[in-house]
Coordinates of C-alpha atoms (C1' of nucleotides) in Angstrom, one line a residue:
Chain T
X1 CA 32.2 -0.6 -29.5
X2 CA 30.2 2.3 -30.6
X3 CA 30.0 5.0 -28.2
X4 CA 26.1 5.1 -28.1
X5 CA 26.1 1.3 -27.3
X6 CA 28.4 1.9 -24.4
X7 CA 26.1 4.8 -23.4
X8 CA 23.2 2.4 -23.5
X9 CA 24.8 -0.2 -21.5
X10 CA 25.9 2.3 -18.8
X11 CA 22.5 3.8 -18.6
X12 CA 20.9 0.5 -18.1
X13 CA 23.4 -0.3 -15.5
X14 CA 22.7 2.7 -13.7
X15 CA 19.1 1.8 -13.1
X16 CA 19.7 -1.6 -11.9
X17 CA 18.6 -2.1 -8.3
X18 CA 21.5 -4.5 -7.5
X19 CA 24.1 -1.9 -8.2
X20 CA 22.1 0.8 -6.6
X21 CA 23.6 2.2 -3.4
X22 CA 20.2 2.6 -2.1
X23 CA 19.1 -0.9 -2.4
X24 CA 19.3 -1.3 1.4
X25 CA 16.8 1.3 2.0
X26 CA 14.5 1.2 -1.1
X27 CA 11.4 -1.0 -2.0
X28 CA 13.3 -4.1 -3.2
X29 CA 15.2 -4.3 0.1
X30 CA 14.2 -7.7 1.0
X31 CA 14.3 -9.4 -2.3
X32 CA 16.3 -12.3 -3.5
X33 CA 18.6 -11.7 -6.5
X34 CA 16.2 -13.1 -9.3
X35 CA 13.3 -11.4 -7.6
X36 CA 15.2 -8.1 -7.8
X37 CA 15.6 -8.7 -11.5
X38 CA 11.9 -9.0 -12.0
X39 CA 11.4 -5.9 -10.0
X40 CA 14.2 -4.2 -12.1
X41 CA 12.3 -5.0 -15.3
X42 CA 9.2 -2.9 -14.4
X43 CA 11.1 0.2 -13.4
X44 CA 11.3 3.2 -16.0
X45 CA 14.1 5.4 -16.1
X46 CA 13.4 9.1 -16.2
X47 CA 15.7 12.0 -17.4
X48 CA 16.9 13.8 -14.3
X49 CA 14.8 16.5 -13.2
X50 CA 16.1 20.2 -13.1
X51 CA 15.6 22.4 -10.1
X52 CA 12.2 23.7 -10.0
X53 CA 10.9 21.1 -12.5
X54 CA 7.6 19.1 -11.4
X55 CA 7.7 15.4 -11.2
X56 CA 3.9 15.1 -10.9
X57 CA 1.2 17.6 -10.9
X58 CA -1.7 17.9 -8.4
X59 CA -4.8 16.1 -9.6
X60 CA -3.0 14.5 -12.7
X61 CA -4.0 10.8 -12.9
X62 CA -2.2 8.5 -10.7
X63 CA -0.2 5.8 -12.5
X64 CA 3.3 5.3 -10.8
X65 CA 5.1 5.8 -7.8
X66 CA 8.6 7.2 -7.8
X67 CA 11.7 6.2 -5.8
X68 CA 14.1 9.0 -5.4
X69 CA 17.6 8.1 -6.5
X70 CA 19.3 11.3 -5.9
X71 CA 18.4 14.8 -5.2
X72 CA 15.4 15.9 -3.2
X73 CA 11.8 17.1 -3.9
X74 CA 9.1 18.9 -2.1
X75 CA 5.3 18.2 -2.3
X76 CA 2.9 21.2 -2.4
X77 CA -0.7 20.8 -1.9
X78 CA -2.7 23.7 -3.1
X79 CA -6.2 24.4 -1.9
X80 CA -8.9 26.5 -3.2
X81 CA -7.8 29.9 -2.0
X82 CA -4.4 30.0 -3.6
X83 CA -2.2 29.2 -0.7
X84 CA 0.2 26.2 -1.0
X85 CA 1.1 23.9 1.8
X86 CA 4.3 22.1 1.7
X87 CA 3.6 18.7 3.0
X88 CA 6.6 16.8 2.6
X89 CA 10.3 16.7 1.6
X90 CA 11.6 13.6 -0.2
X91 CA 15.1 12.3 0.1
X92 CA 16.8 9.4 -1.7
X93 CA 15.1 6.0 -1.2
X94 CA 11.8 7.5 -0.4
X95 CA 8.8 7.0 -2.3
X96 CA 6.8 9.7 -4.0
X97 CA 3.2 9.4 -5.0
X98 CA 1.6 7.0 -2.5
X99 CA -1.1 9.2 -1.4
X100 CA -2.5 9.2 -4.8
X101 CA -3.6 5.6 -4.7
X102 CA -6.9 6.3 -3.0
X103 CA -8.3 8.9 -5.3
X104 CA -6.5 7.8 -8.4
X105 CA -4.8 11.1 -8.7
X106 CA -1.8 12.7 -7.3
X107 CA -2.6 14.7 -4.2
X108 CA -0.1 17.4 -4.6
X109 CA 2.6 18.8 -7.0
X110 CA 6.0 17.4 -6.5
X111 CA 8.8 19.6 -7.4
X112 CA 12.6 19.1 -7.5
X113 CA 14.5 21.1 -5.2
X114 CA 17.8 20.5 -7.0
X115 CA 18.8 18.2 -9.9
X116 CA 17.1 15.1 -9.1
X117 CA 16.8 11.6 -10.5
X118 CA 14.1 9.1 -9.9
X119 CA 12.9 5.7 -10.7
X120 CA 9.5 5.4 -12.0
X121 CA 7.5 2.4 -10.8
X122 CA 4.2 1.9 -12.5
X123 CA 1.8 1.0 -9.9
X124 CA -0.3 -1.6 -11.6
X125 CA 3.0 -3.5 -12.4
X126 CA 4.1 -3.1 -8.9
X127 CA 0.8 -4.5 -7.6
X128 CA 0.9 -7.4 -9.9
X129 CA 4.5 -8.3 -8.8
X130 CA 3.8 -8.0 -5.3
X131 CA 1.1 -10.7 -5.7
X132 CA 3.8 -13.2 -5.8
X133 CA 6.5 -11.4 -3.6
X134 CA 5.3 -11.2 -0.1
X135 CA 8.5 -9.3 0.9
X136 CA 7.7 -6.7 -1.6
X137 CA 4.2 -6.4 -0.6
X138 CA 5.3 -6.2 3.0
X139 CA 7.8 -3.4 2.1
X140 CA 5.1 -1.5 0.4
X141 CA 2.8 -1.6 3.2
X142 CA 5.7 -0.5 5.5
X143 CA 6.5 2.5 3.2
X144 CA 2.7 3.5 3.2
X145 CA 2.6 3.1 7.1
X146 CA 5.8 4.8 7.7
X147 CA 4.5 7.8 6.0
X148 CA 1.5 7.7 8.1
X149 CA 3.7 7.7 11.0
X150 CA 5.8 10.6 9.8
X151 CA 2.7 12.4 9.2
X152 CA 1.5 11.9 12.7
X153 CA 4.7 13.1 14.0
X154 CA 4.2 16.4 12.0
X155 CA 0.5 16.8 13.4
X156 CA 2.1 16.8 16.8
X157 CA 4.8 19.2 15.8
X158 CA 2.1 21.5 14.3
X159 CA -0.3 21.4 16.9
X160 CA 1.8 21.4 20.1
X161 CA 5.3 22.5 19.5
X162 CA 6.7 26.1 19.8
X163 CA 8.7 27.5 16.9
X164 CA 12.0 26.7 18.5
X165 CA 11.0 23.1 18.9
X166 CA 9.9 22.7 15.5
X167 CA 13.0 24.2 14.0
X168 CA 15.0 21.8 16.4
X169 CA 12.9 18.9 15.3
X170 CA 13.4 19.7 11.6
X171 CA 17.1 19.8 11.9
X172 CA 17.3 16.7 14.0
X173 CA 15.1 14.8 11.7
X174 CA 17.1 15.8 8.6
X175 CA 20.2 14.9 10.5
X176 CA 19.1 11.3 11.1
X177 CA 17.7 10.9 7.5
X178 CA 21.1 11.9 6.1
X179 CA 23.1 9.6 8.6
X180 CA 20.8 6.7 7.4
X181 CA 21.7 7.4 3.8
X182 CA 25.4 7.3 4.5
X183 CA 25.8 11.0 4.8
X184 CA 27.2 13.1 7.7
X185 CA 24.6 13.7 10.3
X186 CA 26.4 16.9 11.4
X187 CA 27.2 18.7 8.3
X188 CA 24.9 19.0 5.2
X189 CA 23.4 21.3 2.9
X190 CA 19.8 22.4 2.9
X191 CA 18.2 22.0 -0.5
X192 CA 15.1 23.9 0.5
X193 CA 14.7 27.6 1.0
X194 CA 13.9 29.3 4.3
X195 CA 10.3 30.0 2.8
X196 CA 10.1 26.1 2.2
X197 CA 11.1 25.5 5.7
X198 CA 8.6 28.0 7.0
X199 CA 5.8 26.7 5.0
X200 CA 6.5 23.2 6.1
X201 CA 6.8 23.9 9.8
X202 CA 4.0 26.4 9.8
X203 CA 6.1 29.3 10.5
X204 CA 6.8 32.7 8.9
X205 CA 10.0 33.0 7.0
X206 CA 11.2 35.6 9.4
X207 CA 10.6 33.3 12.2
X208 CA 12.7 30.6 10.7
X209 CA 15.5 33.2 10.1
X210 CA 15.4 34.5 13.6
X211 CA 15.4 31.2 15.4
X212 CA 18.3 29.8 13.2
X213 CA 20.2 32.9 14.3
X214 CA 19.3 32.3 17.9
X215 CA 20.4 28.6 17.6
X216 CA 23.7 29.9 16.2
X217 CA 24.2 32.3 19.1
X218 CA 23.5 29.5 21.4
X219 CA 26.3 27.4 19.9
X220 CA 23.7 24.8 18.6
X221 CA 24.4 25.0 15.0
X222 CA 26.6 27.0 12.6
X223 CA 24.6 28.2 9.7
X224 CA 25.9 29.8 6.6
X225 CA 23.2 30.2 4.0
X226 CA 22.2 26.7 3.3
X227 CA 25.2 25.0 4.8
X228 CA 24.3 23.6 8.2
X229 CA 26.8 22.3 10.9
X230 CA 25.3 20.8 13.9
X231 CA 27.5 21.5 16.8
X232 CA 25.3 20.1 19.7
X233 CA 23.0 17.3 18.4
X234 CA 22.2 16.2 21.9
X235 CA 20.9 19.6 23.0
X236 CA 19.0 19.9 19.8
X237 CA 17.4 16.7 20.3
X238 CA 16.2 17.6 23.8
X239 CA 14.9 20.8 22.4
X240 CA 13.1 18.9 19.8
X241 CA 11.7 16.8 22.5
X242 CA 10.6 14.3 19.9
X243 CA 10.5 11.1 21.8
X244 CA 13.1 9.3 19.5
X245 CA 15.9 11.7 18.8
X246 CA 18.1 9.4 16.6
X247 CA 15.3 7.9 14.2
X248 CA 14.2 9.2 10.9
Chain J
X1 CA -33.6 -25.2 19.6
X2 CA -31.6 -24.3 22.8
X3 CA -31.3 -20.7 23.6
X4 CA -27.3 -20.7 23.6
X5 CA -27.4 -22.1 20.0
X6 CA -29.8 -19.3 18.8
X7 CA -27.4 -16.9 20.5
X8 CA -24.4 -18.3 18.8
X9 CA -26.1 -18.2 15.4
X10 CA -27.1 -14.6 16.0
X11 CA -23.7 -13.7 17.1
X12 CA -22.2 -15.2 14.0
X13 CA -24.7 -13.5 11.8
X14 CA -23.9 -10.1 13.4
X15 CA -20.3 -10.5 12.3
X16 CA -21.0 -11.5 8.8
X17 CA -19.9 -8.9 6.3
X18 CA -22.7 -9.7 3.9
X19 CA -25.4 -8.7 6.4
X20 CA -23.4 -5.8 7.8
X21 CA -24.9 -2.4 6.9
X22 CA -21.3 -1.0 6.4
X23 CA -20.3 -3.3 3.7
X24 CA -20.4 -0.7 1.1
X25 CA -17.9 1.4 2.9
X26 CA -15.6 -1.2 4.5
X27 CA -12.6 -3.1 3.4
X28 CA -14.5 -6.1 1.6
X29 CA -16.5 -3.6 -0.4
X30 CA -15.4 -5.0 -3.8
X31 CA -15.5 -8.5 -3.0
X32 CA -17.7 -11.1 -4.7
X33 CA -19.9 -13.2 -2.6
X34 CA -17.7 -16.3 -2.2
X35 CA -14.6 -14.1 -1.6
X36 CA -16.4 -12.1 1.1
X37 CA -17.0 -15.5 2.8
X38 CA -13.3 -16.2 2.9
X39 CA -12.8 -12.7 4.2
X40 CA -15.5 -13.2 6.7
X41 CA -13.7 -16.4 7.9
X42 CA -10.6 -14.5 9.2
X43 CA -12.5 -11.9 11.1
X44 CA -12.4 -12.1 14.8
X45 CA -15.4 -10.8 16.8
X46 CA -14.5 -8.7 20.0
X47 CA -16.7 -7.9 23.0
X48 CA -17.9 -4.4 22.7
X49 CA -15.6 -1.8 24.2
X50 CA -17.0 0.4 27.0
X51 CA -16.5 4.2 27.0
X52 CA -12.9 4.9 27.9
X53 CA -11.6 1.4 27.2
X54 CA -8.5 0.9 25.2
X55 CA -8.8 -1.1 21.9
X56 CA -4.8 -1.0 21.4
X57 CA -2.0 0.5 23.5
X58 CA 0.7 2.4 22.1
X59 CA 3.9 0.4 21.5
X60 CA 2.0 -3.0 21.9
X61 CA 3.1 -5.4 19.3
X62 CA 1.1 -5.0 16.0
X63 CA -0.9 -7.9 15.0
X64 CA -4.4 -6.9 13.7
X65 CA -6.2 -4.1 12.1
X66 CA -9.6 -3.2 13.3
X67 CA -12.7 -2.1 11.5
X68 CA -15.1 0.0 13.6
X69 CA -18.6 -1.6 13.4
X70 CA -20.4 0.9 15.7
X71 CA -19.4 3.7 18.1
X72 CA -16.3 5.6 17.7
X73 CA -12.7 5.9 19.1
X74 CA -9.8 8.4 19.3
X75 CA -6.1 7.8 18.9
X76 CA -3.7 9.2 21.3
X77 CA 0.0 9.5 20.6
X78 CA 2.1 10.2 23.7
X79 CA 5.6 11.6 23.3
X80 CA 8.2 11.5 26.1
X81 CA 7.3 14.6 27.9
X82 CA 3.8 13.6 29.0
X83 CA 1.6 15.4 26.5
X84 CA -0.7 13.4 24.4
X85 CA -1.7 14.2 20.9
X86 CA -5.0 13.2 19.5
X87 CA -4.2 12.3 16.1
X88 CA -7.4 10.8 14.8
X89 CA -11.1 10.1 15.4
X90 CA -12.5 6.7 13.9
X91 CA -16.0 6.3 12.8
X92 CA -17.9 3.1 11.8
X93 CA -16.2 1.5 8.7
X94 CA -12.8 3.1 9.3
X95 CA -9.7 1.1 9.9
X96 CA -7.7 1.4 13.0
X97 CA -4.1 0.3 13.4
X98 CA -2.7 0.7 9.9
X99 CA 0.1 2.9 11.2
X100 CA 1.4 0.2 13.1
X101 CA 2.6 -1.9 10.2
X102 CA 5.9 -0.3 9.6
X103 CA 7.3 -0.5 13.0
X104 CA 5.5 -3.7 14.1
X105 CA 4.0 -1.9 16.9
X106 CA 0.8 0.4 17.4
X107 CA 1.8 4.0 17.3
X108 CA -0.9 5.2 19.6
X109 CA -3.4 4.2 22.2
X110 CA -6.9 3.9 20.7
X111 CA -9.7 4.5 23.1
X112 CA -13.5 4.0 22.8
X113 CA -15.3 7.4 23.1
X114 CA -18.6 5.6 23.8
X115 CA -19.7 1.8 23.6
X116 CA -18.0 0.7 20.6
X117 CA -17.8 -2.7 18.7
X118 CA -15.1 -3.5 16.1
X119 CA -14.0 -6.3 13.9
X120 CA -10.5 -7.6 14.4
X121 CA -8.8 -8.6 11.2
X122 CA -5.5 -10.4 11.8
X123 CA -3.0 -8.7 9.5
X124 CA -1.1 -11.7 8.4
X125 CA -4.2 -13.4 7.4
X126 CA -5.5 -10.5 5.6
X127 CA -2.1 -10.1 3.8
X128 CA -2.4 -13.7 2.7
X129 CA -5.9 -13.5 1.5
X130 CA -5.0 -10.4 -0.4
X131 CA -2.6 -12.3 -2.3
X132 CA -5.4 -13.8 -4.4
X133 CA -7.9 -11.1 -4.1
X134 CA -6.7 -8.0 -6.1
X135 CA -9.7 -6.1 -5.1
X136 CA -9.0 -6.7 -1.4
X137 CA -5.5 -5.6 -1.9
X138 CA -6.6 -2.5 -3.9
X139 CA -9.0 -1.6 -1.1
X140 CA -6.3 -2.0 1.6
X141 CA -4.0 0.2 -0.4
X142 CA -6.8 2.8 -0.8
X143 CA -7.4 2.7 3.0
X144 CA -3.8 3.5 3.6
X145 CA -3.8 6.0 1.1
X146 CA -6.9 7.8 2.2
X147 CA -5.5 8.0 5.7
X148 CA -2.3 9.7 4.2
X149 CA -4.7 12.1 2.4
X150 CA -6.6 12.8 5.5
X151 CA -3.5 13.5 7.4
X152 CA -2.2 15.9 4.8
X153 CA -5.5 17.8 5.2
X154 CA -4.8 18.0 8.9
X155 CA -1.3 19.2 8.2
X156 CA -2.7 22.0 6.3
X157 CA -5.3 22.7 8.9
X158 CA -2.9 22.9 11.7
X159 CA -0.2 24.9 10.0
X160 CA -2.4 27.6 8.0
X161 CA -5.9 27.7 9.3
X162 CA -7.2 30.2 12.1
X163 CA -9.1 28.7 15.0
X164 CA -12.4 29.4 13.3
X165 CA -11.5 27.8 10.3
X166 CA -10.3 24.7 12.1
X167 CA -13.5 24.4 14.0
X168 CA -15.6 25.1 10.9
X169 CA -13.7 22.4 9.0
X170 CA -14.0 19.9 11.8
X171 CA -17.8 20.3 11.8
X172 CA -18.0 20.2 8.0
X173 CA -15.8 17.0 8.1
X174 CA -17.8 15.2 10.6
X175 CA -21.1 16.2 8.9
X176 CA -19.9 14.7 5.6
X177 CA -18.6 11.6 7.3
X178 CA -22.0 11.1 9.0
X179 CA -23.8 11.5 5.6
X180 CA -21.7 9.0 4.1
X181 CA -22.7 6.6 6.7
X182 CA -26.4 7.3 6.4
X183 CA -26.8 9.5 9.3
X184 CA -28.0 13.1 9.2
X185 CA -25.4 15.5 8.0
X186 CA -27.1 18.3 10.0
X187 CA -28.0 16.9 13.3
X188 CA -25.6 14.7 15.3
X189 CA -24.1 14.1 18.7
X190 CA -20.4 14.6 19.4
X191 CA -19.0 11.6 21.0
X192 CA -15.9 13.5 21.9
X193 CA -15.3 16.1 24.7
X194 CA -14.4 19.7 24.0
X195 CA -10.9 18.8 25.3
X196 CA -10.6 16.1 22.6
X197 CA -11.6 18.6 20.0
X198 CA -9.1 21.1 21.2
X199 CA -6.3 18.5 21.3
X200 CA -7.2 17.3 18.0
X201 CA -7.4 20.9 16.5
X202 CA -4.4 22.2 18.2
X203 CA -6.5 24.6 20.2
X204 CA -7.1 25.2 23.8
X205 CA -10.5 24.0 25.3
X206 CA -11.4 27.5 26.1
X207 CA -10.9 28.5 22.5
X208 CA -13.1 25.7 21.3
X209 CA -15.8 26.7 23.6
X210 CA -15.6 30.4 22.6
X211 CA -15.8 29.7 19.0
X212 CA -18.7 27.4 19.3
X213 CA -20.4 30.1 21.1
X214 CA -19.5 32.7 18.4
X215 CA -20.7 30.3 15.6
X216 CA -24.0 30.0 17.6
X217 CA -24.5 33.7 17.7
X218 CA -23.9 33.8 14.0
X219 CA -26.6 31.3 13.4
X220 CA -24.2 28.8 11.8
X221 CA -25.0 26.1 14.2
X222 CA -27.1 25.4 17.3
X223 CA -25.0 23.6 20.0
X224 CA -26.4 22.2 23.1
X225 CA -23.7 20.4 25.0
X226 CA -22.7 17.7 22.6
X227 CA -25.7 17.9 20.3
X228 CA -25.0 19.7 17.3
X229 CA -27.4 21.1 14.7
X230 CA -25.9 22.7 11.6
X231 CA -27.9 25.5 10.4
X232 CA -25.9 27.0 7.6
X233 CA -23.6 24.2 6.0
X234 CA -22.8 26.4 3.1
X235 CA -21.3 29.3 5.1
X236 CA -19.5 26.9 7.4
X237 CA -17.9 25.2 4.4
X238 CA -16.9 28.6 3.1
X239 CA -15.5 29.4 6.4
X240 CA -13.6 26.1 6.4
X241 CA -12.3 26.8 3.1
X242 CA -11.3 23.3 2.7
X243 CA -11.3 22.7 -1.1
X244 CA -13.8 20.0 -1.1
X245 CA -16.6 20.9 1.3
X246 CA -18.8 17.8 0.8
X247 CA -16.1 14.9 1.0
X248 CA -15.1 13.0 3.9
Chain G
dC1 C1' 24.1 48.4 -13.5
dG2 C1' 19.5 47.7 -12.4
dA3 C1' 16.3 44.2 -11.3
dG4 C1' 15.3 40.2 -8.9
dT5 C1' 15.6 36.6 -5.5
dG6 C1' 16.6 35.0 -1.0
dG7 C1' 17.9 36.1 3.6
dT8 C1' 18.3 38.9 7.8
dT9 C1' 16.8 42.2 11.2
dG10 C1' 13.7 45.6 13.7
dA11 C1' 9.0 47.4 15.4
dG12 C1' 4.3 46.8 16.4
dG13 C1' -0.1 44.4 16.6
dG14 C1' -3.3 40.3 16.7
dT15 C1' -4.7 35.8 17.8
dA16 C1' -5.1 32.4 20.9
dA17 C1' -2.8 30.5 25.3
dT18 C1' -2.8 30.9 30.0
dC19 C1' -4.8 32.0 34.4
dA20 C1' -8.9 32.3 37.1
dA21 C1' -13.5 31.6 38.4
dG22 C1' -18.0 29.9 38.2
dG23 C1' -22.0 27.1 36.4
dG24 C1' -24.6 22.8 35.2
dG25 C1' -25.0 18.1 34.8
dT26 C1' -24.5 13.3 36.5
dG27 C1' -23.5 9.8 39.8
dT28 C1' -22.7 8.2 44.3
dG29 C1' -23.2 7.7 49.1
dG30 C1' -25.3 9.1 53.2
Chain B
dC1 C1' -34.2 12.1 48.6
dC2 C1' -30.6 15.2 49.1
dA3 C1' -25.7 16.6 49.4
dC4 C1' -21.5 16.4 47.8
dA5 C1' -17.9 15.6 44.6
dC6 C1' -16.4 15.5 40.1
dC7 C1' -16.2 16.4 35.4
dC8 C1' -17.2 19.1 31.6
dC9 C1' -18.2 23.3 29.8
dT10 C1' -18.3 28.3 29.7
dT11 C1' -16.9 33.2 30.5
dG12 C1' -13.6 36.9 31.5
dA13 C1' -8.9 39.2 32.0
dT14 C1' -4.2 39.2 31.1
dT15 C1' -0.2 37.7 28.7
dA16 C1' 3.0 35.9 25.2
dC17 C1' 4.2 34.1 21.1
dC18 C1' 4.6 34.8 16.5
dC19 C1' 2.8 37.1 12.2
dT20 C1' 2.7 41.1 9.6
dC21 C1' 4.7 45.1 7.9
dA22 C1' 8.9 47.3 6.6
dA23 C1' 13.6 48.1 5.4
dC24 C1' 18.0 46.5 4.2
dC25 C1' 21.9 43.3 2.7
dA26 C1' 24.1 39.9 -0.2
dC27 C1' 24.2 37.6 -4.3
dT28 C1' 22.9 36.3 -9.2
dC29 C1' 21.7 37.3 -13.6
dG30 C1' 20.2 39.6 -17.7

DNA sequence: CGAGTGGTTGAGGGTAATCAAGGGGTGTGG
DNA sequence: CCACACCCCTTGATTACCCTCAACCACTCG
């Protein structure tokens, strides 16, 4: 068998939802085997993104949503006066681009934080398919609705929480998202810079740094560069005072 | 013709989308006449809500979304420690309850700010109908997506804007929403209290009051209690520094 | 080796919160 | 009809949190 044929086979295999380790979290989660094949068929593979590469650019015409396969991304929304608001981090199984449906253009530039692979899902195909697959439709609604819910959580964080609470909430939230994806909830690597964290949480970089230092002194976490070890998740959750400490 | 029959006819008529003045903004906006009738058929009329009455309560099981016909509402999300975050105001034609789809329960308590009428739309019926009506489906996606977009705007507001900018942005946003609904963009009545505004914008009541006073001194607005007259929408928009000054 | 990036730490100042008090409107009951 | 209470709003004084500015360190890369 020629090498390129094997390569082709392997590549196809990689994109198959049935063999994807994320299938229990991703869009097709509720589909039967044959329906999953139909879903599979509309997905487009993309070359992996390098760190810093943009997946979509703000105001580019909306055509697809993207499911993260591996790696992570950030969404930046820039408004007139130059400043860029970091509005979201995306981890594996999460959907990028849903906020572009309304206006028909992407609402922010989405940039890879590390080497990242995504599945491209053309939205018109997805919409057509969902016509006959109530489960897929429901899952799409849930994804949209969940993002709304997360944003509302952020609204509360930004309008009512102190800097300490924001950082605690951020770490606890990351922790539970990693846990859900089968990674350790206690030990992980931040793919984003301190500046990104500050931007996201509405804090200055210096404040992020200082508070992480304080958390370390208080034996809540051990931080070394971007490596994080959570030492006292319970106290951190209390600090975050988030309502639902163990949910992402 | 007996009086109650007339009453019944009139009541039915009121709820018909075809005669509703909001039809160009609301969910069925893209539907053909016969499809609109089918949509009409699933809508449930509700008795008007009095000021302060709750439309839905946080954590109650999700079953319907609600389109605002007249009046206005606020959504309150309460987290463990007693504080309540005001996450949204809803004006006529806007949809309440979309963020409940994901978890199957309403994410906040939604309370009428004044006498308010809504159309109840059972979500399972809506979902079923949308199966065969791509335009309805698209509009539903747009509604969800638009709410995401609005929330992202709020994230930026809360994390990067000064108190002055927040108030300006709030007023400009209200103004354009009123305009879109056929009301004056320059003269309107706030249905929410200063406390509500402060809660929503992440500011103390005192700050809201002070800044409104300052805006008045600067001839940007004329405020008398809850009556607002916008005197210089252009300057206010610049102050808000929102990117898109004339969009709701 | 120098430049650049990302992170940490320290000093000082500004913005908005908090604390405190008083005014104006409305509704209710005497 | 008036008095009182209550809520909403305003205004003033003080305080605190976090931002800004600035310097420095560790590491990477040309």
